mmCIF file of C-alpha atoms in Angstrom:
data_model
loop_
_atom_site.group_PDB
_atom_site.id
_atom_site.type_symbol
_atom_site.label_atom_id
_atom_site.label_comp_id
_atom_site.label_asym_id
_atom_site.label_seq_id
_atom_site.Cartn_x
_atom_site.Cartn_y
_atom_site.Cartn_z
ATOM 1 C CA MET A 17 -0.050 0.105 -0.087
ATOM 2 C CA ASN A 18 2.875 2.505 0.605
ATOM 3 C CA LEU A 19 4.751 1.710 -2.804
ATOM 4 C CA MET A 20 0.928 2.567 -4.363
ATOM 5 C CA LYS A 21 0.205 5.635 -2.362
ATOM 6 C CA ALA A 22 4.041 6.753 -3.274
ATOM 7 C CA GLU A 23 2.850 6.624 -7.001
ATOM 8 C CA SER A 24 -0.660 7.791 -6.284
ATOM 9 C CA PRO A 25 -0.458 11.094 -4.489
ATOM 10 C CA GLY A 26 -4.469 11.488 -4.233
ATOM 11 C CA PRO A 27 -6.645 11.219 -1.153
ATOM 12 C CA GLN A 28 -6.239 7.616 -0.685
ATOM 13 C CA VAL A 29 -5.649 4.403 -2.415
ATOM 14 C CA ASP A 30 -8.367 1.950 -2.421
ATOM 15 C CA LYS A 31 -7.859 -1.713 -1.669
ATOM 16 C CA SER A 32 -9.209 -3.181 -4.843
ATOM 17 C CA MET A 33 -8.685 -6.242 -3.729
ATOM 18 C CA PRO A 34 -8.342 -8.256 -0.440
ATOM 19 C CA HIS A 35 -4.530 -8.163 -0.058
ATOM 20 C CA VAL A 36 -1.948 -5.821 -1.950
ATOM 21 C CA LYS A 37 -0.238 -8.945 -3.172
ATOM 22 C CA THR A 38 -3.311 -9.714 -5.317
ATOM 23 C CA THR A 39 -3.713 -6.199 -6.417
ATOM 24 C CA ALA A 40 -0.225 -6.151 -7.464
ATOM 25 C CA LYS A 41 -0.979 -9.312 -9.880
ATOM 26 C CA LEU A 42 -3.998 -7.880 -11.112
ATOM 27 C CA LEU A 43 -2.160 -4.403 -12.141
ATOM 28 C CA TYR A 44 0.630 -6.703 -13.801
ATOM 29 C CA ILE A 45 -2.182 -8.644 -15.702
ATOM 30 C CA ILE A 46 -3.672 -5.289 -16.925
ATOM 31 C CA TYR A 47 -0.209 -4.227 -17.869
ATOM 32 C CA THR A 48 0.603 -7.234 -19.637
ATOM 33 C CA VAL A 49 -2.729 -7.799 -21.780
ATOM 34 C CA MET A 50 -2.658 -3.776 -23.086
ATOM 35 C CA THR A 51 1.016 -4.493 -24.264
ATOM 36 C CA VAL A 52 -0.112 -7.689 -25.849
ATOM 37 C CA LEU A 53 -3.261 -5.934 -27.597
ATOM 38 C CA GLU A 54 -1.011 -2.684 -28.831
ATOM 39 C CA PHE A 55 1.280 -5.542 -30.164
ATOM 40 C CA VAL A 56 -1.552 -7.610 -32.175
ATOM 41 C CA ALA A 57 -3.013 -4.212 -33.277
ATOM 42 C CA LEU A 58 0.498 -2.763 -34.601
ATOM 43 C CA LEU A 59 0.968 -6.279 -36.493
ATOM 44 C CA LEU A 60 -2.464 -5.800 -38.043
ATOM 45 C CA THR A 61 -1.509 -2.220 -39.288
ATOM 46 C CA GLY A 62 1.386 -4.118 -41.330
ATOM 47 C CA LEU A 63 4.372 -3.148 -38.677
ATOM 48 C CA PRO A 64 7.244 -6.372 -38.884
ATOM 49 C CA VAL A 65 7.064 -8.351 -35.460
ATOM 50 C CA PHE A 66 10.320 -6.936 -34.333
ATOM 51 C CA ASP A 67 9.069 -3.223 -34.745
ATOM 52 C CA SER A 68 5.728 -4.081 -33.283
ATOM 53 C CA VAL A 69 7.343 -5.736 -30.013
ATOM 54 C CA CYS A 70 9.773 -2.983 -29.775
ATOM 55 C CA MET A 71 7.087 -0.127 -29.907
ATOM 56 C CA ALA A 72 4.662 -2.049 -27.730
ATOM 57 C CA PHE A 73 7.128 -2.315 -25.044
ATOM 58 C CA GLY A 74 8.460 1.416 -25.721
ATOM 59 C CA THR A 75 4.501 2.704 -25.246
ATOM 60 C CA ALA A 76 3.733 0.330 -22.336
ATOM 61 C CA GLY A 77 6.390 1.772 -20.162
ATOM 62 C CA THR A 78 6.111 5.238 -21.651
ATOM 63 C CA GLY A 79 9.674 5.021 -22.492
ATOM 64 C CA GLY A 80 9.402 6.283 -26.218
ATOM 65 C CA PHE A 81 12.872 4.936 -27.135
ATOM 66 C CA GLY A 82 12.352 4.181 -30.802
ATOM 67 C CA ILE A 83 14.526 1.837 -33.151
ATOM 68 C CA LEU A 84 14.374 4.189 -35.869
ATOM 69 C CA ASN A 85 16.078 7.534 -36.269
ATOM 70 C CA THR A 86 12.797 8.849 -37.477
ATOM 71 C CA SER A 87 10.804 7.545 -34.237
ATOM 72 C CA VAL A 88 7.401 6.683 -35.526
ATOM 73 C CA ALA A 89 7.396 8.891 -38.330
ATOM 74 C CA SER A 90 8.491 6.194 -40.787
ATOM 75 C CA TYR A 91 5.556 4.338 -39.791
ATOM 76 C CA PRO A 92 2.201 4.001 -41.475
ATOM 77 C CA ILE A 93 -0.608 6.436 -40.490
ATOM 78 C CA ALA A 94 -2.944 3.584 -38.838
ATOM 79 C CA SER A 95 0.290 2.332 -36.854
ATOM 80 C CA GLN A 96 0.699 6.029 -35.437
ATOM 81 C CA TRP A 97 -2.810 6.111 -34.207
ATOM 82 C CA VAL A 98 -2.345 2.939 -32.596
ATOM 83 C CA ILE A 99 0.429 3.905 -30.577
ATOM 84 C CA ALA A 100 -0.845 7.388 -29.978
ATOM 85 C CA VAL A 101 -4.217 5.744 -28.703
ATOM 86 C CA PHE A 102 -2.347 3.120 -26.484
ATOM 87 C CA MET A 103 0.076 5.835 -25.155
ATOM 88 C CA LEU A 104 -2.873 7.791 -23.911
ATOM 89 C CA LEU A 105 -4.407 4.718 -22.361
ATOM 90 C CA PHE A 106 -1.198 4.122 -20.429
ATOM 91 C CA GLY A 107 -1.300 7.439 -18.999
ATOM 92 C CA VAL A 108 -4.587 6.508 -17.022
ATOM 93 C CA ASN A 109 -4.554 5.611 -13.487
ATOM 94 C CA PHE A 110 -4.421 1.936 -13.285
ATOM 95 C CA ASN A 111 -6.617 1.706 -10.421
ATOM 96 C CA VAL A 112 -9.479 3.225 -12.663
ATOM 97 C CA TYR A 113 -9.113 0.075 -14.892
ATOM 98 C CA VAL A 114 -9.633 -2.441 -11.586
ATOM 99 C CA CYS A 115 -12.767 -0.299 -11.217
ATOM 100 C CA LEU A 116 -13.809 -1.063 -14.424
ATOM 101 C CA ILE A 117 -13.089 -4.794 -14.037
ATOM 102 C CA PHE A 118 -14.882 -4.885 -11.101
ATOM 103 C CA ARG A 119 -17.748 -2.848 -12.570
ATOM 104 C CA ARG A 120 -17.362 -0.268 -9.782
ATOM 105 C CA PHE A 121 -18.378 2.136 -12.508
ATOM 106 C CA LYS A 122 -19.219 4.981 -10.203
ATOM 107 C CA ASN A 123 -15.969 4.778 -8.563
ATOM 108 C CA ALA A 124 -14.264 5.334 -12.007
ATOM 109 C CA LEU A 125 -16.714 8.114 -13.053
ATOM 110 C CA LYS A 126 -16.160 10.133 -9.957
ATOM 111 C CA ASN A 127 -12.466 10.138 -10.726
ATOM 112 C CA ASP A 128 -11.479 14.025 -10.910
ATOM 113 C CA GLU A 129 -8.147 13.551 -12.174
ATOM 114 C CA ILE A 130 -9.271 11.288 -15.304
ATOM 115 C CA LYS A 131 -11.768 14.123 -16.252
ATOM 116 C CA VAL A 132 -8.896 16.918 -16.298
ATOM 117 C CA TYR A 133 -6.448 14.669 -18.092
ATOM 118 C CA LEU A 134 -9.350 13.994 -20.933
ATOM 119 C CA SER A 135 -9.971 17.421 -20.957
ATOM 120 C CA MET A 136 -6.566 18.333 -21.180
ATOM 121 C CA VAL A 137 -5.775 16.032 -24.065
ATOM 122 C CA ILE A 138 -8.955 17.097 -26.074
ATOM 123 C CA CYS A 139 -8.534 21.058 -25.791
ATOM 124 C CA SER A 140 -4.570 20.652 -26.434
ATOM 125 C CA ILE A 141 -5.471 18.494 -29.541
ATOM 126 C CA VAL A 142 -7.872 20.983 -30.917
ATOM 127 C CA VAL A 143 -5.843 24.370 -30.243
ATOM 128 C CA ILE A 144 -2.696 22.700 -31.739
ATOM 129 C CA THR A 145 -4.440 21.101 -34.743
ATOM 130 C CA ILE A 146 -5.799 24.609 -35.431
ATOM 131 C CA ASN A 147 -2.635 26.095 -34.936
ATOM 132 C CA ILE A 148 -0.384 24.190 -37.109
ATOM 133 C CA TYR A 149 -3.258 23.424 -40.010
ATOM 134 C CA GLU A 150 -1.564 25.766 -42.445
ATOM 135 C CA SER A 151 1.994 23.914 -42.447
ATOM 136 C CA CYS A 152 0.110 20.761 -42.674
ATOM 137 C CA GLN A 153 -1.165 18.481 -45.710
ATOM 138 C CA GLY A 154 -4.790 19.015 -45.008
ATOM 139 C CA LEU A 155 -6.988 18.784 -41.534
ATOM 140 C CA PHE A 156 -6.373 15.062 -40.898
ATOM 141 C CA ASP A 157 -2.755 15.414 -41.088
ATOM 142 C CA ALA A 158 -2.642 18.050 -38.901
ATOM 143 C CA LEU A 159 -4.965 16.250 -36.370
ATOM 144 C CA THR A 160 -2.867 13.427 -36.656
ATOM 145 C CA LYS A 161 0.514 14.938 -35.932
ATOM 146 C CA SER A 162 -1.339 17.021 -33.151
ATOM 147 C CA THR A 163 -3.018 13.970 -31.324
ATOM 148 C CA PHE A 164 0.194 12.039 -31.611
ATOM 149 C CA GLN A 165 2.645 14.745 -29.841
ATOM 150 C CA VAL A 166 -0.164 15.613 -27.497
ATOM 151 C CA ALA A 167 -0.512 11.833 -26.705
ATOM 152 C CA SER A 168 3.558 11.414 -26.867
ATOM 153 C CA ILE A 169 4.318 14.428 -24.520
ATOM 154 C CA VAL A 170 1.760 14.461 -21.838
ATOM 155 C CA THR A 171 2.141 10.392 -21.194
ATOM 156 C CA THR A 172 6.009 11.644 -21.181
ATOM 157 C CA THR A 173 6.632 8.971 -23.668
ATOM 158 C CA GLY A 174 8.907 10.969 -25.859
ATOM 159 C CA PHE A 175 8.173 9.421 -29.611
ATOM 160 C CA SER A 176 7.726 11.831 -32.259
ATOM 161 C CA THR A 177 6.391 11.856 -35.924
ATOM 162 C CA THR A 178 7.173 15.421 -36.733
ATOM 163 C CA ASP A 179 9.892 18.110 -35.818
ATOM 164 C CA PHE A 180 7.722 19.924 -33.345
ATOM 165 C CA ASP A 181 10.163 22.529 -32.704
ATOM 166 C CA ALA A 182 9.232 24.053 -35.976
ATOM 167 C CA TRP A 183 5.701 24.473 -34.710
ATOM 168 C CA PRO A 184 4.308 28.090 -34.125
ATOM 169 C CA THR A 185 4.939 29.443 -30.555
ATOM 170 C CA LEU A 186 1.348 28.747 -29.234
ATOM 171 C CA SER A 187 1.818 25.024 -30.098
ATOM 172 C CA LYS A 188 5.306 24.477 -28.475
ATOM 173 C CA ILE A 189 3.947 26.347 -25.026
ATOM 174 C CA ILE A 190 1.082 24.023 -24.600
ATOM 175 C CA LEU A 191 3.671 21.105 -25.261
ATOM 176 C CA LEU A 192 5.575 22.645 -22.603
ATOM 177 C CA LEU A 193 2.685 22.554 -20.328
ATOM 178 C CA LEU A 194 2.090 18.891 -20.774
ATOM 179 C CA MET A 195 5.466 18.317 -20.138
ATOM 180 C CA ILE A 196 5.372 19.654 -16.529
ATOM 181 C CA SER A 197 2.075 18.219 -15.745
ATOM 182 C CA GLY A 198 2.300 14.725 -17.314
ATOM 183 C CA ALA A 199 -0.187 12.277 -16.805
ATOM 184 C CA CYS A 200 -2.411 10.258 -14.274
ATOM 185 C CA ALA A 201 -0.841 9.246 -11.016
ATOM 186 C CA GLY A 202 -0.699 5.629 -10.854
ATOM 187 C CA SER A 203 0.171 4.957 -14.682
ATOM 188 C CA THR A 204 3.200 4.398 -16.421
ATOM 189 C CA ALA A 205 3.980 7.916 -17.038
ATOM 190 C CA GLY A 206 6.146 10.617 -15.344
ATOM 191 C CA GLY A 207 5.759 14.319 -14.689
ATOM 192 C CA LEU A 208 4.473 16.441 -11.639
ATOM 193 C CA LYS A 209 1.306 14.322 -12.207
ATOM 194 C CA ILE A 210 -2.543 15.635 -12.649
ATOM 195 C CA SER A 211 -3.433 14.711 -9.209
ATOM 196 C CA ARG A 212 -1.159 16.651 -7.637
ATOM 197 C CA ILE A 213 -2.066 19.804 -10.016
ATOM 198 C CA CYS A 214 -5.507 19.446 -9.004
ATOM 199 C CA ILE A 215 -4.825 19.029 -5.065
ATOM 200 C CA ALA A 216 -2.647 22.592 -5.369
ATOM 201 C CA TYR A 217 -5.244 24.084 -7.380
ATOM 202 C CA LYS A 218 -7.854 23.186 -4.867
ATOM 203 C CA ALA A 219 -6.008 24.142 -2.102
ATOM 204 C CA MET A 220 -5.085 27.580 -3.410
ATOM 205 C CA LYS A 221 -9.023 28.129 -4.256
ATOM 206 C CA MET A 222 -9.608 27.248 -0.580
ATOM 207 C CA GLU A 223 -6.941 29.387 0.791
ATOM 208 C CA ILE A 224 -8.423 32.422 -1.061
ATOM 209 C CA ASN A 225 -11.969 32.022 -0.205
ATOM 210 C CA SER A 226 -11.124 31.691 3.528
ATOM 211 C CA ILE A 227 -9.393 35.376 3.128
ATOM 212 C CA LEU A 228 -12.729 36.411 1.552
ATOM 213 C CA HIS A 229 -14.983 34.411 4.092
ATOM 214 C CA PRO A 230 -12.906 33.799 7.253
ATOM 215 C CA ARG A 231 -15.780 32.245 9.215
ATOM 216 C CA GLU A 232 -16.561 29.446 6.294
ATOM 217 C CA VAL A 233 -15.079 26.086 6.949
ATOM 218 C CA LYS A 234 -14.748 23.904 3.731
ATOM 219 C CA ALA A 235 -12.474 20.580 3.126
ATOM 220 C CA ILE A 236 -10.944 20.150 -0.061
ATOM 221 C CA LYS A 237 -12.185 17.068 -2.095
ATOM 222 C CA MET A 238 -10.850 14.758 -4.782
ATOM 223 C CA ASP A 239 -13.127 11.865 -5.997
ATOM 224 C CA GLY A 240 -15.721 12.508 -3.713
ATOM 225 C CA HIS A 241 -13.312 11.998 -0.470
ATOM 226 C CA ASN A 242 -12.087 14.797 1.938
ATOM 227 C CA LEU A 243 -8.238 15.398 1.643
ATOM 228 C CA ASP A 244 -6.735 14.667 4.841
ATOM 229 C CA THR A 245 -4.003 17.153 5.946
ATOM 230 C CA LYS A 246 -1.434 14.577 5.630
ATOM 231 C CA THR A 247 -1.972 14.261 1.788
ATOM 232 C CA LEU A 248 -2.346 18.107 1.462
ATOM 233 C CA ARG A 249 1.044 18.868 3.439
ATOM 234 C CA GLY A 250 2.775 15.804 1.111
ATOM 235 C CA THR A 251 1.496 17.195 -2.257
ATOM 236 C CA ILE A 252 2.513 20.798 -1.328
ATOM 237 C CA ILE A 253 6.161 19.783 -0.080
ATOM 238 C CA TYR A 254 6.559 17.534 -3.528
ATOM 239 C CA ILE A 255 5.659 20.465 -5.663
ATOM 240 C CA VAL A 256 8.099 22.884 -3.817
ATOM 241 C CA ILE A 257 11.149 20.387 -3.897
ATOM 242 C CA TYR A 258 10.279 19.688 -7.716
ATOM 243 C CA ALA A 259 10.431 23.316 -8.133
ATOM 244 C CA PHE A 260 13.329 23.608 -6.385
ATOM 245 C CA ILE A 261 15.403 20.921 -8.631
ATOM 246 C CA LEU A 262 14.008 22.528 -11.704
ATOM 247 C CA ILE A 263 15.196 25.882 -10.868
ATOM 248 C CA SER A 264 18.731 24.375 -9.590
ATOM 249 C CA SER A 265 19.238 22.235 -12.423
ATOM 250 C CA VAL A 266 18.441 25.066 -14.848
ATOM 251 C CA LEU A 267 20.858 27.083 -12.998
ATOM 252 C CA LEU A 268 23.538 24.591 -13.008
ATOM 253 C CA ILE A 269 23.017 23.433 -16.781
ATOM 254 C CA SER A 270 23.311 27.391 -18.094
ATOM 255 C CA PHE A 271 27.117 27.193 -17.238
ATOM 256 C CA ASN A 272 27.253 25.849 -20.965
ATOM 257 C CA GLY A 273 26.352 28.930 -22.286
ATOM 258 C CA TYR A 274 23.645 27.858 -24.427
ATOM 259 C CA ASP A 275 20.311 29.536 -25.286
ATOM 260 C CA ILE A 276 17.281 29.634 -22.699
ATOM 261 C CA VAL A 277 15.365 27.480 -24.529
ATOM 262 C CA THR A 278 17.852 24.640 -24.879
ATOM 263 C CA THR A 279 19.115 25.050 -21.222
ATOM 264 C CA PHE A 280 15.162 24.914 -19.623
ATOM 265 C CA THR A 281 13.981 22.141 -22.041
ATOM 266 C CA SER A 282 16.811 20.004 -21.564
ATOM 267 C CA VAL A 283 15.941 19.899 -17.862
ATOM 268 C CA LEU A 284 12.272 19.471 -18.383
ATOM 269 C CA ALA A 285 12.766 16.815 -20.813
ATOM 270 C CA THR A 286 14.834 14.775 -18.555
ATOM 271 C CA PHE A 287 13.330 15.524 -15.220
ATOM 272 C CA ASN A 288 9.942 14.842 -16.306
ATOM 273 C CA ASN A 289 11.509 11.571 -18.186
ATOM 274 C CA ILE A 290 10.276 12.781 -21.900
ATOM 275 C CA GLY A 291 13.419 12.563 -24.181
ATOM 276 C CA PRO A 292 13.086 15.433 -26.655
ATOM 277 C CA GLY A 293 12.848 18.736 -25.731
ATOM 278 C CA LEU A 294 13.172 22.056 -27.882
ATOM 279 C CA SER A 295 15.779 24.085 -29.893
ATOM 280 C CA MET A 296 18.963 22.300 -29.544
ATOM 281 C CA VAL A 297 17.301 19.138 -28.046
ATOM 282 C CA GLY A 298 14.759 18.930 -30.219
ATOM 283 C CA PRO A 299 13.154 15.643 -31.626
ATOM 284 C CA THR A 300 15.934 15.869 -34.356
ATOM 285 C CA ALA A 301 18.726 16.517 -31.859
ATOM 286 C CA ASN A 302 20.287 14.857 -29.142
ATOM 287 C CA PHE A 303 21.993 15.601 -25.550
ATOM 288 C CA GLY A 304 25.377 14.695 -26.937
ATOM 289 C CA PHE A 305 26.855 18.160 -26.921
ATOM 290 C CA PHE A 306 26.657 18.660 -23.127
ATOM 291 C CA SER A 307 29.359 18.981 -20.753
ATOM 292 C CA ASP A 308 30.461 15.786 -18.481
ATOM 293 C CA PHE A 309 29.327 18.143 -15.580
ATOM 294 C CA SER A 310 25.675 18.672 -17.090
ATOM 295 C CA LYS A 311 25.128 15.130 -18.316
ATOM 296 C CA TRP A 312 25.550 14.140 -14.536
ATOM 297 C CA VAL A 313 23.096 16.772 -13.521
ATOM 298 C CA LEU A 314 20.431 15.269 -16.228
ATOM 299 C CA ILE A 315 21.193 11.974 -15.116
ATOM 300 C CA PHE A 316 20.372 12.921 -11.543
ATOM 301 C CA ASP A 317 17.119 14.545 -12.960
ATOM 302 C CA MET A 318 16.320 11.548 -14.976
ATOM 303 C CA LEU A 319 16.132 9.404 -11.641
ATOM 304 C CA ALA A 320 14.780 11.876 -9.375
ATOM 305 C CA GLY A 321 11.850 12.372 -11.821
ATOM 306 C CA ARG A 322 11.468 8.547 -12.640
ATOM 307 C CA LEU A 323 11.325 7.787 -8.520
ATOM 308 C CA GLU A 324 8.916 10.540 -7.538
ATOM 309 C CA ILE A 325 12.049 12.685 -5.977
ATOM 310 C CA PHE A 326 11.668 11.241 -2.437
ATOM 311 C CA PRO A 327 13.757 8.157 -2.838
ATOM 312 C CA ILE A 328 16.511 9.586 -4.747
ATOM 313 C CA ILE A 329 16.726 12.309 -2.013
ATOM 314 C CA MET A 330 16.820 9.914 0.807
ATOM 315 C CA LEU A 331 20.188 8.359 -0.429
ATOM 316 C CA PHE A 332 21.736 11.526 0.355
ATOM 317 C CA ARG A 333 20.429 11.650 3.818
ATOM 318 C CA PRO A 334 23.576 10.562 6.484
ATOM 319 C CA SER A 335 21.008 9.390 8.937
ATOM 320 C CA ILE A 336 19.484 6.597 6.528
ATOM 321 C CA TRP A 337 22.740 5.137 6.032
ATOM 322 C CA ARG A 338 23.955 5.195 9.775
ATOM 323 C CA GLY A 339 20.783 3.587 10.664
ATOM 324 C CA THR A 340 21.246 0.849 8.558
ATOM 325 C CA VAL A 341 24.281 0.401 9.415
ATOM 326 C CA PHE A 342 23.592 0.460 13.022
ATOM 327 C CA LYS A 343 20.771 -2.132 12.269
ATOM 328 C CA HIS A 344 23.415 -4.426 10.718
ATOM 329 C CA ARG A 345 25.707 -4.514 13.456
ATOM 330 C CA LYS A 346 22.913 -4.929 16.082
ATOM 331 C CA THR A 347 21.858 -7.981 14.099
ATOM 332 C CA TYR A 348 25.282 -9.385 14.052
#
């Protein structure tokens, strides 16, 4: 349950099954079945077996490491849509799939994070499609490119079908915001997670309301449940540490002297486990030109982002090591 709570920063992690071990097995089954379904779907679109396996694994874990220099751009349009759909599916909180399997439809429909997630994706796709329409070969081409890149960025997968660094500023700003937000908690995606943003927004709204109406008492709710103080405090602390690491990394990387877009998006792309950024680290470039020092900073960012920050920070706590050594000595 503690592992699930670390990945799901919502008000609570319901025990979907009587035992956590059983729940874990069910989550593995869901993950495996979805991966196999994508593999079969890619085969049906004409992709070779090896490519289908690699793309299915890359999508399922939102790793996004393609086997071609063109990433997904060389694949058929049908394959691109299959990958885009499954990227979005793997960005959903797996707890929702558990609710659907056990026909707890009310619990699934009450999930605030899913509503925000779908709204963000749909709005982003519509705006970017309109924004890049003139540079594409028709409406369907613009819709395909925008849908794929929104799905790839919001789920922090990192696949690409086009050089989105050449898109208009509005589209690139939307992608940057999606890089930060990430997808749902309890999914395979990285990023800040939508649930934390929702909690922070509701906390801000409550604080403003308390200033206007000091005597009014209201609780922050997520998915129909009241948020406890511990969850709220943990979320705010996480966001503060997230911002501190982000700003510190940008300052350290800036010693290389590259432009601000390259510097900022290189940290965003690694800290949120996406891959490509903008400018010199865009989808057609790589990170090879950074100094060794900068690469170590980015390596730390990748590990911290993937491990939800707290575990990697604990490694630098001397008391943790002293406590471990003391326990070992006591045992012997």
